[in-house]
Amino acid sequence: MALIGTQLDLSGDARQRAEGYDGLIGELRQRLGWSRAGGGDRMIARHHERGKILVRDRIDLLIDPGSAFLELSPLAGWGLYDGKLASAGIVTGVGTVRGTACMIIANDATVKGGSFHRETVKKHIRAQDIAAQNRLPCLYLVDCGGANLNQMEEVFYDENHFGGTFHRQCRMSAQGIPQLAAVFGECTAGGAYIPALCDEFIMVEGQASIHLGGPQIVRAAISEVVDRHALGGAALHSRQSGVSDHIVSDEYAAIGRLRDMVASLAYAQPFAPGRLASVPPRFDTGDIPAIVGTDLSRPFDQREVIARLVDGSDFHEFRPEWGDTVVCGTARLEGFALGIIANNGVLFSEACLKATHFIELCDQRGIPILFLQNTTGFMVGRDAELGGISKHSAKLVYAMSNTRVPRLTVVTGSSYGAGNYGMSGRGFRPHFMFMWPNARLGGMNPDVGSSVLMDLRRASISRGEASGDELADYERRLRQMFAEKSDPYFCTARVFDDGIIDPRDTRRVLGICLSVVNLRPEIRGPSPVYRM
């Protein structure tokens, strides 16, 4: 392949951009610290007093020593519920257990007793969907107080509410995707179904309990007074009711038994036969903040980013002389073959057609596609419409939606409007999607959006109904609203992505993602995408 060169000069402006980006990284690290602090010192101390291990420590013990754990959406819940729902009360991610790549879904009982809020359900479902898409065994580390009853309309009724987690669990088990659990604490009401629907599960004696109705419900419903262990403790369910498959003495034993259960699956995971030895990029990934900076109005060349992500900085570019506001080409990342589609500005008709054709080629060859988003959207205006932008942008959306190969998305800058859609935004179910701290995501560029709404506001009022000061204040509030709702932390708090990552970690994160998506069955049959 062709080696990508670099035009980066690390003096002057680039140095200032890197220094500015350091502030964003510091903010990200600080907020990740909030997510890892769980329910705070008091709740952590109570957890330890009960002889229990913290949720991320359980995961560290579960995965193979020295292996990576790709945590998903660690900042879910940020800025919501007065800051008291760290990581939405649940930790999810991909890890390797006894040599098998697994999806791990673990309740954090230090956060609201492990109960399910709106964002908890959304994060749980997202993890299950990734597992189903890639046929990953699901390991549930259960310490769950069930649904948050104060949010019934947010967690109970709909198809993607709490019941949707059980539906997915049943469907995966029926498809032969293993569902295993270890129960570490109280699992009441809906929380009881997580282990009960598993193929096999473990309970910790003296700590774990499972009951459809807890002691308070039992007393209210049938006037029976009983404690939770007599009602549904590990001894009762393992030795009398037969609900549980295993009983162990402590959490360490439970984690060890769960590792043994994964080993006993003999679960075959096909691996990409075409993977080559990984070669580091020729240019330093640490340069990316200097390339990108914090000012989204300043363009940057995505080829500079690609040169710092792909193996050997080798990139075979597709149609480099045409449709130049999108960069398409093939490379390898951590040894895996990869197609890349990256924005270098607004999407014109030529760029749409070029990307559409390239998606077809990747689909034919069975190569996953990485979308690097940095665009304000598709081109508008009479000339653009005369050139067929409405149809050509639809062709891109069609091809992207129907390709059979895995899609990975990273928002490296702006991602606005239908440009987000055409570049494999969350609504089109990419296998993984991450954002950088400088990124912005929204239905419209804040400047354009506020101008549009201001024009509508002016048109809707009669002369004299609003003063100049009132209109200026309205415009200020509009801009603030657009800026707030396109902020990456606003998006990640609501699980609109799989997490905000340091640009310098992007190659490592994508490498883990590629190792997961390459576990899929081999693509066979004619392509549903056609040359348009």
mmCIF file of N, CA, C and O in Angstrom, residues 4 288 302-303 305-311 314-315 326-334 336-343 355 358-359 362-363 366-374 396 400 403 405-412 422-425 430-436 501 503 505-514 517-518:
data_model
loop_
_atom_site.group_PDB
_atom_site.id
_atom_site.type_symbol
_atom_site.label_atom_id
_atom_site.label_comp_id
_atom_site.label_asym_id
_atom_site.label_seq_id
_atom_site.Cartn_x
_atom_site.Cartn_y
_atom_site.Cartn_z
ATOM 1 N N ILE A 4 1.222 7.073 3.680
ATOM 2 C CA ILE A 4 0.697 8.433 3.791
ATOM 3 C C ILE A 4 1.801 9.322 4.349
ATOM 4 O O ILE A 4 2.449 8.981 5.343
ATOM 5 N N ILE A 288 -2.193 13.431 17.356
ATOM 6 C CA ILE A 288 -3.570 13.685 16.898
ATOM 7 C C ILE A 288 -4.171 14.950 17.514
ATOM 8 O O ILE A 288 -4.795 15.743 16.795
ATOM 9 N N GLN A 302 -8.165 14.558 7.366
ATOM 10 C CA GLN A 302 -8.321 13.262 8.023
ATOM 11 C C GLN A 302 -7.202 12.294 7.645
ATOM 12 O O GLN A 302 -6.946 11.326 8.370
ATOM 13 N N ARG A 303 -6.512 12.550 6.535
ATOM 14 C CA ARG A 303 -5.391 11.677 6.174
ATOM 15 C C ARG A 303 -4.294 11.727 7.240
ATOM 16 O O ARG A 303 -3.608 10.737 7.485
ATOM 17 N N VAL A 305 -4.865 12.026 10.421
ATOM 18 C CA VAL A 305 -5.352 11.151 11.488
ATOM 19 C C VAL A 305 -5.162 9.689 11.097
ATOM 20 O O VAL A 305 -4.659 8.872 11.882
ATOM 21 N N ILE A 306 -5.566 9.355 9.871
ATOM 22 C CA ILE A 306 -5.456 7.972 9.388
ATOM 23 C C ILE A 306 -4.006 7.498 9.461
ATOM 24 O O ILE A 306 -3.730 6.351 9.844
ATOM 25 N N ALA A 307 -3.073 8.376 9.112
ATOM 26 C CA ALA A 307 -1.653 8.012 9.120
ATOM 27 C C ALA A 307 -1.175 7.616 10.512
ATOM 28 O O ALA A 307 -0.161 6.917 10.641
ATOM 29 N N ARG A 308 -1.903 8.052 11.546
ATOM 30 C CA ARG A 308 -1.510 7.770 12.925
ATOM 31 C C ARG A 308 -2.369 6.676 13.564
ATOM 32 O O ARG A 308 -2.209 6.392 14.744
ATOM 33 N N LEU A 309 -3.266 6.083 12.762
ATOM 34 C CA LEU A 309 -4.100 4.991 13.255
ATOM 35 C C LEU A 309 -3.754 3.648 12.631
ATOM 36 O O LEU A 309 -3.810 2.613 13.300
ATOM 37 N N VAL A 310 -3.402 3.637 11.338
ATOM 38 C CA VAL A 310 -3.318 2.363 10.604
ATOM 39 C C VAL A 310 -1.909 1.791 10.625
ATOM 40 O O VAL A 310 -0.919 2.500 10.808
ATOM 41 N N ASP A 311 -1.831 0.488 10.422
ATOM 42 C CA ASP A 311 -0.558 -0.224 10.460
ATOM 43 C C ASP A 311 0.415 0.336 9.425
ATOM 44 O O ASP A 311 0.089 0.447 8.229
ATOM 45 N N ASP A 314 0.234 2.827 6.154
ATOM 46 C CA ASP A 314 -0.002 2.448 4.758
ATOM 47 C C ASP A 314 -1.492 2.524 4.460
ATOM 48 O O ASP A 314 -2.305 1.913 5.169
ATOM 49 N N PHE A 315 -1.860 3.233 3.400
ATOM 50 C CA PHE A 315 -3.261 3.485 3.090
ATOM 51 C C PHE A 315 -3.431 3.517 1.576
ATOM 52 O O PHE A 315 -2.802 4.321 0.881
ATOM 53 N N VAL A 326 -14.570 13.717 0.827
ATOM 54 C CA VAL A 326 -14.592 12.475 1.587
ATOM 55 C C VAL A 326 -13.370 11.659 1.168
ATOM 56 O O VAL A 326 -13.003 11.628 -0.007
ATOM 57 N N VAL A 327 -12.705 11.063 2.143
ATOM 58 C CA VAL A 327 -11.520 10.238 1.912
ATOM 59 C C VAL A 327 -11.926 8.780 2.101
ATOM 60 O O VAL A 327 -12.472 8.415 3.149
ATOM 61 N N CYS A 328 -11.677 7.954 1.089
ATOM 62 C CA CYS A 328 -12.003 6.526 1.159
ATOM 63 C C CYS A 328 -10.742 5.715 0.854
ATOM 64 O O CYS A 328 -9.933 6.120 0.011
ATOM 65 N N GLY A 329 -10.600 4.585 1.501
ATOM 66 C CA GLY A 329 -9.465 3.730 1.197
ATOM 67 C C GLY A 329 -9.384 2.540 2.124
ATOM 68 O O GLY A 329 -10.149 2.414 3.086
ATOM 69 N N THR A 330 -8.458 1.640 1.839
ATOM 70 C CA THR A 330 -8.264 0.426 2.627
ATOM 71 C C THR A 330 -6.920 0.462 3.337
ATOM 72 O O THR A 330 -5.955 1.070 2.857
ATOM 73 N N ALA A 331 -6.878 -0.192 4.474
ATOM 74 C CA ALA A 331 -5.663 -0.249 5.287
ATOM 75 C C ALA A 331 -5.783 -1.462 6.194
ATOM 76 O O ALA A 331 -6.725 -2.263 6.088
ATOM 77 N N ARG A 332 -4.827 -1.603 7.080
ATOM 78 C CA ARG A 332 -4.917 -2.593 8.158
ATOM 79 C C ARG A 332 -4.722 -1.876 9.484
ATOM 80 O O ARG A 332 -3.956 -0.915 9.574
ATOM 81 N N LEU A 333 -5.434 -2.374 10.495
ATOM 82 C CA LEU A 333 -5.313 -1.816 11.832
ATOM 83 C C LEU A 333 -5.207 -2.991 12.795
ATOM 84 O O LEU A 333 -6.098 -3.842 12.828
ATOM 85 N N GLU A 334 -4.112 -3.044 13.540
ATOM 86 C CA GLU A 334 -3.809 -4.205 14.394
ATOM 87 C C GLU A 334 -3.886 -5.502 13.596
ATOM 88 O O GLU A 334 -4.304 -6.539 14.106
ATOM 89 N N PHE A 336 -5.829 -6.271 11.121
ATOM 90 C CA PHE A 336 -7.131 -6.536 10.494
ATOM 91 C C PHE A 336 -7.318 -5.658 9.259
ATOM 92 O O PHE A 336 -7.024 -4.454 9.290
ATOM 93 N N ALA A 337 -7.871 -6.246 8.194
ATOM 94 C CA ALA A 337 -8.231 -5.460 7.013
ATOM 95 C C ALA A 337 -9.371 -4.516 7.365
ATOM 96 O O ALA A 337 -10.293 -4.868 8.113
ATOM 97 N N LEU A 338 -9.325 -3.304 6.801
ATOM 98 C CA LEU A 338 -10.278 -2.274 7.189
ATOM 99 C C LEU A 338 -10.488 -1.303 6.037
ATOM 100 O O LEU A 338 -9.531 -0.873 5.395
ATOM 101 N N GLY A 339 -11.744 -0.960 5.760
ATOM 102 C CA GLY A 339 -12.063 0.145 4.872
ATOM 103 C C GLY A 339 -12.318 1.386 5.708
ATOM 104 O O GLY A 339 -12.853 1.293 6.819
ATOM 105 N N ILE A 340 -11.924 2.533 5.200
ATOM 106 C CA ILE A 340 -12.087 3.789 5.943
ATOM 107 C C ILE A 340 -12.799 4.808 5.065
ATOM 108 O O ILE A 340 -12.437 4.998 3.901
ATOM 109 N N ILE A 341 -13.826 5.453 5.642
ATOM 110 C CA ILE A 341 -14.519 6.567 4.998
ATOM 111 C C ILE A 341 -14.461 7.738 5.969
ATOM 112 O O ILE A 341 -14.982 7.646 7.092
ATOM 113 N N ALA A 342 -13.813 8.829 5.560
ATOM 114 C CA ALA A 342 -13.565 9.949 6.469
ATOM 115 C C ALA A 342 -13.963 11.264 5.812
ATOM 116 O O ALA A 342 -13.645 11.504 4.646
ATOM 117 N N ASN A 343 -14.641 12.123 6.582
ATOM 118 C CA ASN A 343 -15.049 13.429 6.057
ATOM 119 C C ASN A 343 -13.890 14.413 6.044
ATOM 120 O O ASN A 343 -13.170 14.547 7.033
ATOM 121 N N ALA A 355 -18.347 7.471 -1.884
ATOM 122 C CA ALA A 355 -18.470 6.661 -0.670
ATOM 123 C C ALA A 355 -19.414 5.486 -0.891
ATOM 124 O O ALA A 355 -19.174 4.375 -0.386
ATOM 125 N N PHE A 358 -17.557 2.815 -2.730
ATOM 126 C CA PHE A 358 -16.556 2.208 -1.862
ATOM 127 C C PHE A 358 -17.205 1.241 -0.863
ATOM 128 O O PHE A 358 -16.646 0.182 -0.560
ATOM 129 N N ILE A 359 -18.387 1.589 -0.351
ATOM 130 C CA ILE A 359 -19.098 0.679 0.561
ATOM 131 C C ILE A 359 -19.400 -0.630 -0.147
ATOM 132 O O ILE A 359 -19.261 -1.717 0.434
ATOM 133 N N CYS A 362 -16.273 -2.782 -0.202
ATOM 134 C CA CYS A 362 -16.002 -3.384 1.106
ATOM 135 C C CYS A 362 -16.965 -4.529 1.380
ATOM 136 O O CYS A 362 -16.569 -5.568 1.932
ATOM 137 N N ASP A 363 -18.222 -4.358 0.989
ATOM 138 C CA ASP A 363 -19.208 -5.409 1.198
ATOM 139 C C ASP A 363 -18.845 -6.662 0.398
ATOM 140 O O ASP A 363 -18.918 -7.780 0.904
ATOM 141 N N GLY A 366 -15.895 -8.325 2.118
ATOM 142 C CA GLY A 366 -16.049 -8.716 3.516
ATOM 143 C C GLY A 366 -15.153 -7.934 4.455
ATOM 144 O O GLY A 366 -14.704 -8.464 5.475
ATOM 145 N N ILE A 367 -14.917 -6.652 4.145
ATOM 146 C CA ILE A 367 -14.007 -5.825 4.942
ATOM 147 C C ILE A 367 -14.824 -4.867 5.820
ATOM 148 O O ILE A 367 -15.647 -4.102 5.308
ATOM 149 N N PRO A 368 -14.639 -4.863 7.137
ATOM 150 C CA PRO A 368 -15.327 -3.883 7.996
ATOM 151 C C PRO A 368 -14.991 -2.453 7.577
ATOM 152 O O PRO A 368 -13.934 -2.188 6.989
ATOM 153 N N ILE A 369 -15.897 -1.533 7.899
ATOM 154 C CA ILE A 369 -15.724 -0.134 7.505
ATOM 155 C C ILE A 369 -15.663 0.748 8.749
ATOM 156 O O ILE A 369 -16.502 0.634 9.651
ATOM 157 N N LEU A 370 -14.670 1.629 8.781
ATOM 158 C CA LEU A 370 -14.538 2.638 9.827
ATOM 159 C C LEU A 370 -14.975 3.988 9.251
ATOM 160 O O LEU A 370 -14.441 4.438 8.237
ATOM 161 N N PHE A 371 -15.939 4.632 9.897
ATOM 162 C CA PHE A 371 -16.390 5.968 9.518
ATOM 163 C C PHE A 371 -15.780 6.981 10.488
ATOM 164 O O PHE A 371 -16.003 6.885 11.706
ATOM 165 N N LEU A 372 -15.033 7.937 9.969
ATOM 166 C CA LEU A 372 -14.463 9.024 10.771
ATOM 167 C C LEU A 372 -15.265 10.280 10.442
ATOM 168 O O LEU A 372 -15.110 10.879 9.385
ATOM 169 N N GLN A 373 -16.138 10.675 11.362
ATOM 170 C CA GLN A 373 -17.076 11.759 11.087
ATOM 171 C C GLN A 373 -16.470 13.122 11.423
ATOM 172 O O GLN A 373 -15.977 13.333 12.531
ATOM 173 N N ASN A 374 -16.541 14.034 10.479
ATOM 174 C CA ASN A 374 -16.273 15.453 10.721
ATOM 175 C C ASN A 374 -16.925 16.228 9.590
ATOM 176 O O ASN A 374 -16.278 16.584 8.604
ATOM 177 N N LEU A 396 -26.135 7.029 -0.532
ATOM 178 C CA LEU A 396 -25.143 6.745 0.507
ATOM 179 C C LEU A 396 -25.816 6.124 1.734
ATOM 180 O O LEU A 396 -25.331 5.127 2.291
ATOM 181 N N MET A 400 -24.985 2.318 3.027
ATOM 182 C CA MET A 400 -24.477 2.151 4.391
ATOM 183 C C MET A 400 -25.422 1.299 5.225
ATOM 184 O O MET A 400 -24.996 0.440 5.996
ATOM 185 N N THR A 403 -25.186 -2.625 3.898
ATOM 186 C CA THR A 403 -23.964 -3.406 3.844
ATOM 187 C C THR A 403 -23.961 -4.456 4.951
ATOM 188 O O THR A 403 -24.447 -4.221 6.063
ATOM 189 N N VAL A 405 -21.190 -5.878 6.165
ATOM 190 C CA VAL A 405 -19.946 -5.881 6.939
ATOM 191 C C VAL A 405 -20.105 -5.012 8.185
ATOM 192 O O VAL A 405 -20.925 -4.087 8.207
ATOM 193 N N PRO A 406 -19.350 -5.288 9.228
ATOM 194 C CA PRO A 406 -19.430 -4.465 10.439
ATOM 195 C C PRO A 406 -19.041 -3.022 10.169
ATOM 196 O O PRO A 406 -18.191 -2.734 9.319
ATOM 197 N N ARG A 407 -19.677 -2.115 10.914
ATOM 198 C CA ARG A 407 -19.366 -0.685 10.800
ATOM 199 C C ARG A 407 -18.940 -0.147 12.168
ATOM 200 O O ARG A 407 -19.588 -0.420 13.179
ATOM 201 N N LEU A 408 -17.852 0.574 12.181
ATOM 202 C CA LEU A 408 -17.355 1.259 13.372
ATOM 203 C C LEU A 408 -17.382 2.755 13.089
ATOM 204 O O LEU A 408 -17.043 3.183 11.977
ATOM 205 N N THR A 409 -17.756 3.558 14.076
ATOM 206 C CA THR A 409 -17.871 4.999 13.875
ATOM 207 C C THR A 409 -17.136 5.737 14.981
ATOM 208 O O THR A 409 -17.303 5.413 16.158
ATOM 209 N N VAL A 410 -16.345 6.748 14.576
ATOM 210 C CA VAL A 410 -15.699 7.647 15.534
ATOM 211 C C VAL A 410 -15.998 9.078 15.101
ATOM 212 O O VAL A 410 -15.730 9.458 13.959
ATOM 213 N N VAL A 411 -16.581 9.863 16.011
ATOM 214 C CA VAL A 411 -16.851 11.266 15.730
ATOM 215 C C VAL A 411 -15.605 12.055 16.130
ATOM 216 O O VAL A 411 -15.316 12.205 17.316
ATOM 217 N N THR A 412 -14.874 12.529 15.124
ATOM 218 C CA THR A 412 -13.605 13.219 15.363
ATOM 219 C C THR A 412 -13.761 14.728 15.403
ATOM 220 O O THR A 412 -12.823 15.432 15.767
ATOM 221 N N GLY A 422 -25.747 9.655 7.104
ATOM 222 C CA GLY A 422 -25.017 9.051 5.995
ATOM 223 C C GLY A 422 -23.690 8.456 6.400
ATOM 224 O O GLY A 422 -23.198 7.506 5.769
ATOM 225 N N MET A 423 -23.101 8.981 7.473
ATOM 226 C CA MET A 423 -21.805 8.502 7.953
ATOM 227 C C MET A 423 -21.956 7.521 9.111
ATOM 228 O O MET A 423 -21.136 7.456 10.003
ATOM 229 N N SER A 424 -23.018 6.729 9.084
ATOM 230 C CA SER A 424 -23.216 5.644 10.045
ATOM 231 C C SER A 424 -23.348 6.148 11.478
ATOM 232 O O SER A 424 -22.638 5.720 12.381
ATOM 233 N N GLY A 425 -24.309 7.079 11.669
ATOM 234 C CA GLY A 425 -24.617 7.544 13.016
ATOM 235 C C GLY A 425 -25.357 6.489 13.813
ATOM 236 O O GLY A 425 -25.729 5.426 13.314
ATOM 237 N N PRO A 430 -24.403 1.245 14.064
ATOM 238 C CA PRO A 430 -23.027 0.768 13.898
ATOM 239 C C PRO A 430 -22.684 -0.214 15.010
ATOM 240 O O PRO A 430 -23.251 -0.147 16.112
ATOM 241 N N HIS A 431 -21.748 -1.107 14.735
ATOM 242 C CA HIS A 431 -21.378 -2.099 15.744
ATOM 243 C C HIS A 431 -20.793 -1.424 16.988
ATOM 244 O O HIS A 431 -21.027 -1.877 18.109
ATOM 245 N N PHE A 432 -20.008 -0.362 16.797
ATOM 246 C CA PHE A 432 -19.486 0.442 17.905
ATOM 247 C C PHE A 432 -19.436 1.896 17.438
ATOM 248 O O PHE A 432 -19.192 2.168 16.262
ATOM 249 N N MET A 433 -19.641 2.824 18.374
ATOM 250 C CA MET A 433 -19.541 4.252 18.055
ATOM 251 C C MET A 433 -18.945 4.998 19.240
ATOM 252 O O MET A 433 -19.421 4.866 20.374
ATOM 253 N N PHE A 434 -17.894 5.776 18.967
ATOM 254 C CA PHE A 434 -17.215 6.554 20.005
ATOM 255 C C PHE A 434 -17.099 8.015 19.569
ATOM 256 O O PHE A 434 -17.193 8.335 18.383
ATOM 257 N N MET A 435 -16.880 8.882 20.552
ATOM 258 C CA MET A 435 -16.669 10.306 20.286
ATOM 259 C C MET A 435 -15.353 10.753 20.914
ATOM 260 O O MET A 435 -14.903 10.181 21.916
ATOM 261 N N TRP A 436 -14.756 11.784 20.318
ATOM 262 C CA TRP A 436 -13.607 12.443 20.922
ATOM 263 C C TRP A 436 -14.091 13.619 21.769
ATOM 264 O O TRP A 436 -15.209 14.131 21.542
ATOM 265 N N ILE A 501 -13.600 8.848 24.117
ATOM 266 C CA ILE A 501 -12.257 8.286 24.250
ATOM 267 C C ILE A 501 -11.203 9.341 23.928
ATOM 268 O O ILE A 501 -11.436 10.269 23.146
ATOM 269 N N PRO A 503 -8.295 10.654 21.892
ATOM 270 C CA PRO A 503 -7.873 10.347 20.517
ATOM 271 C C PRO A 503 -6.631 9.471 20.447
ATOM 272 O O PRO A 503 -6.487 8.652 19.536
ATOM 273 N N ASP A 505 -5.947 7.041 22.272
ATOM 274 C CA ASP A 505 -6.302 5.649 22.551
ATOM 275 C C ASP A 505 -7.122 5.024 21.428
ATOM 276 O O ASP A 505 -7.520 3.853 21.521
ATOM 277 N N THR A 506 -7.387 5.783 20.375
ATOM 278 C CA THR A 506 -8.326 5.324 19.343
ATOM 279 C C THR A 506 -7.844 4.056 18.652
ATOM 280 O O THR A 506 -8.634 3.130 18.409
ATOM 281 N N ARG A 507 -6.574 3.979 18.316
ATOM 282 C CA ARG A 507 -6.062 2.780 17.642
ATOM 283 C C ARG A 507 -6.256 1.538 18.526
ATOM 284 O O ARG A 507 -6.694 0.490 18.042
ATOM 285 N N ARG A 508 -5.967 1.663 19.810
ATOM 286 C CA ARG A 508 -6.106 0.528 20.721
ATOM 287 C C ARG A 508 -7.577 0.127 20.856
ATOM 288 O O ARG A 508 -7.918 -1.068 20.813
ATOM 289 N N VAL A 509 -8.467 1.105 20.999
ATOM 290 C CA VAL A 509 -9.896 0.816 21.133
ATOM 291 C C VAL A 509 -10.432 0.160 19.863
ATOM 292 O O VAL A 509 -11.153 -0.838 19.922
ATOM 293 N N LEU A 510 -10.058 0.703 18.701
ATOM 294 C CA LEU A 510 -10.527 0.122 17.445
ATOM 295 C C LEU A 510 -9.976 -1.288 17.250
ATOM 296 O O LEU A 510 -10.656 -2.154 16.669
ATOM 297 N N GLY A 511 -8.770 -1.529 17.715
ATOM 298 C CA GLY A 511 -8.205 -2.873 17.615
ATOM 299 C C GLY A 511 -9.041 -3.893 18.372
ATOM 300 O O GLY A 511 -9.294 -5.001 17.883
ATOM 301 N N ILE A 512 -9.497 -3.517 19.582
ATOM 302 C CA ILE A 512 -10.365 -4.414 20.354
ATOM 303 C C ILE A 512 -11.691 -4.614 19.628
ATOM 304 O O ILE A 512 -12.198 -5.737 19.519
ATOM 305 N N CYS A 513 -12.249 -3.528 19.106
ATOM 306 C CA CYS A 513 -13.526 -3.623 18.391
ATOM 307 C C CYS A 513 -13.401 -4.533 17.165
ATOM 308 O O CYS A 513 -14.289 -5.354 16.893
ATOM 309 N N LEU A 514 -12.319 -4.401 16.427
ATOM 310 C CA LEU A 514 -12.127 -5.246 15.245
ATOM 311 C C LEU A 514 -11.970 -6.707 15.625
ATOM 312 O O LEU A 514 -12.429 -7.603 14.910
ATOM 313 N N VAL A 517 -15.706 -7.754 16.164
ATOM 314 C CA VAL A 517 -16.582 -7.860 14.989
ATOM 315 C C VAL A 517 -16.095 -8.920 14.018
ATOM 316 O O VAL A 517 -16.879 -9.425 13.203
ATOM 317 N N ASN A 518 -14.820 -9.302 14.090
ATOM 318 C CA ASN A 518 -14.323 -10.356 13.223
ATOM 319 C C ASN A 518 -14.669 -11.747 13.737
ATOM 320 O O ASN A 518 -14.276 -12.751 13.140
#
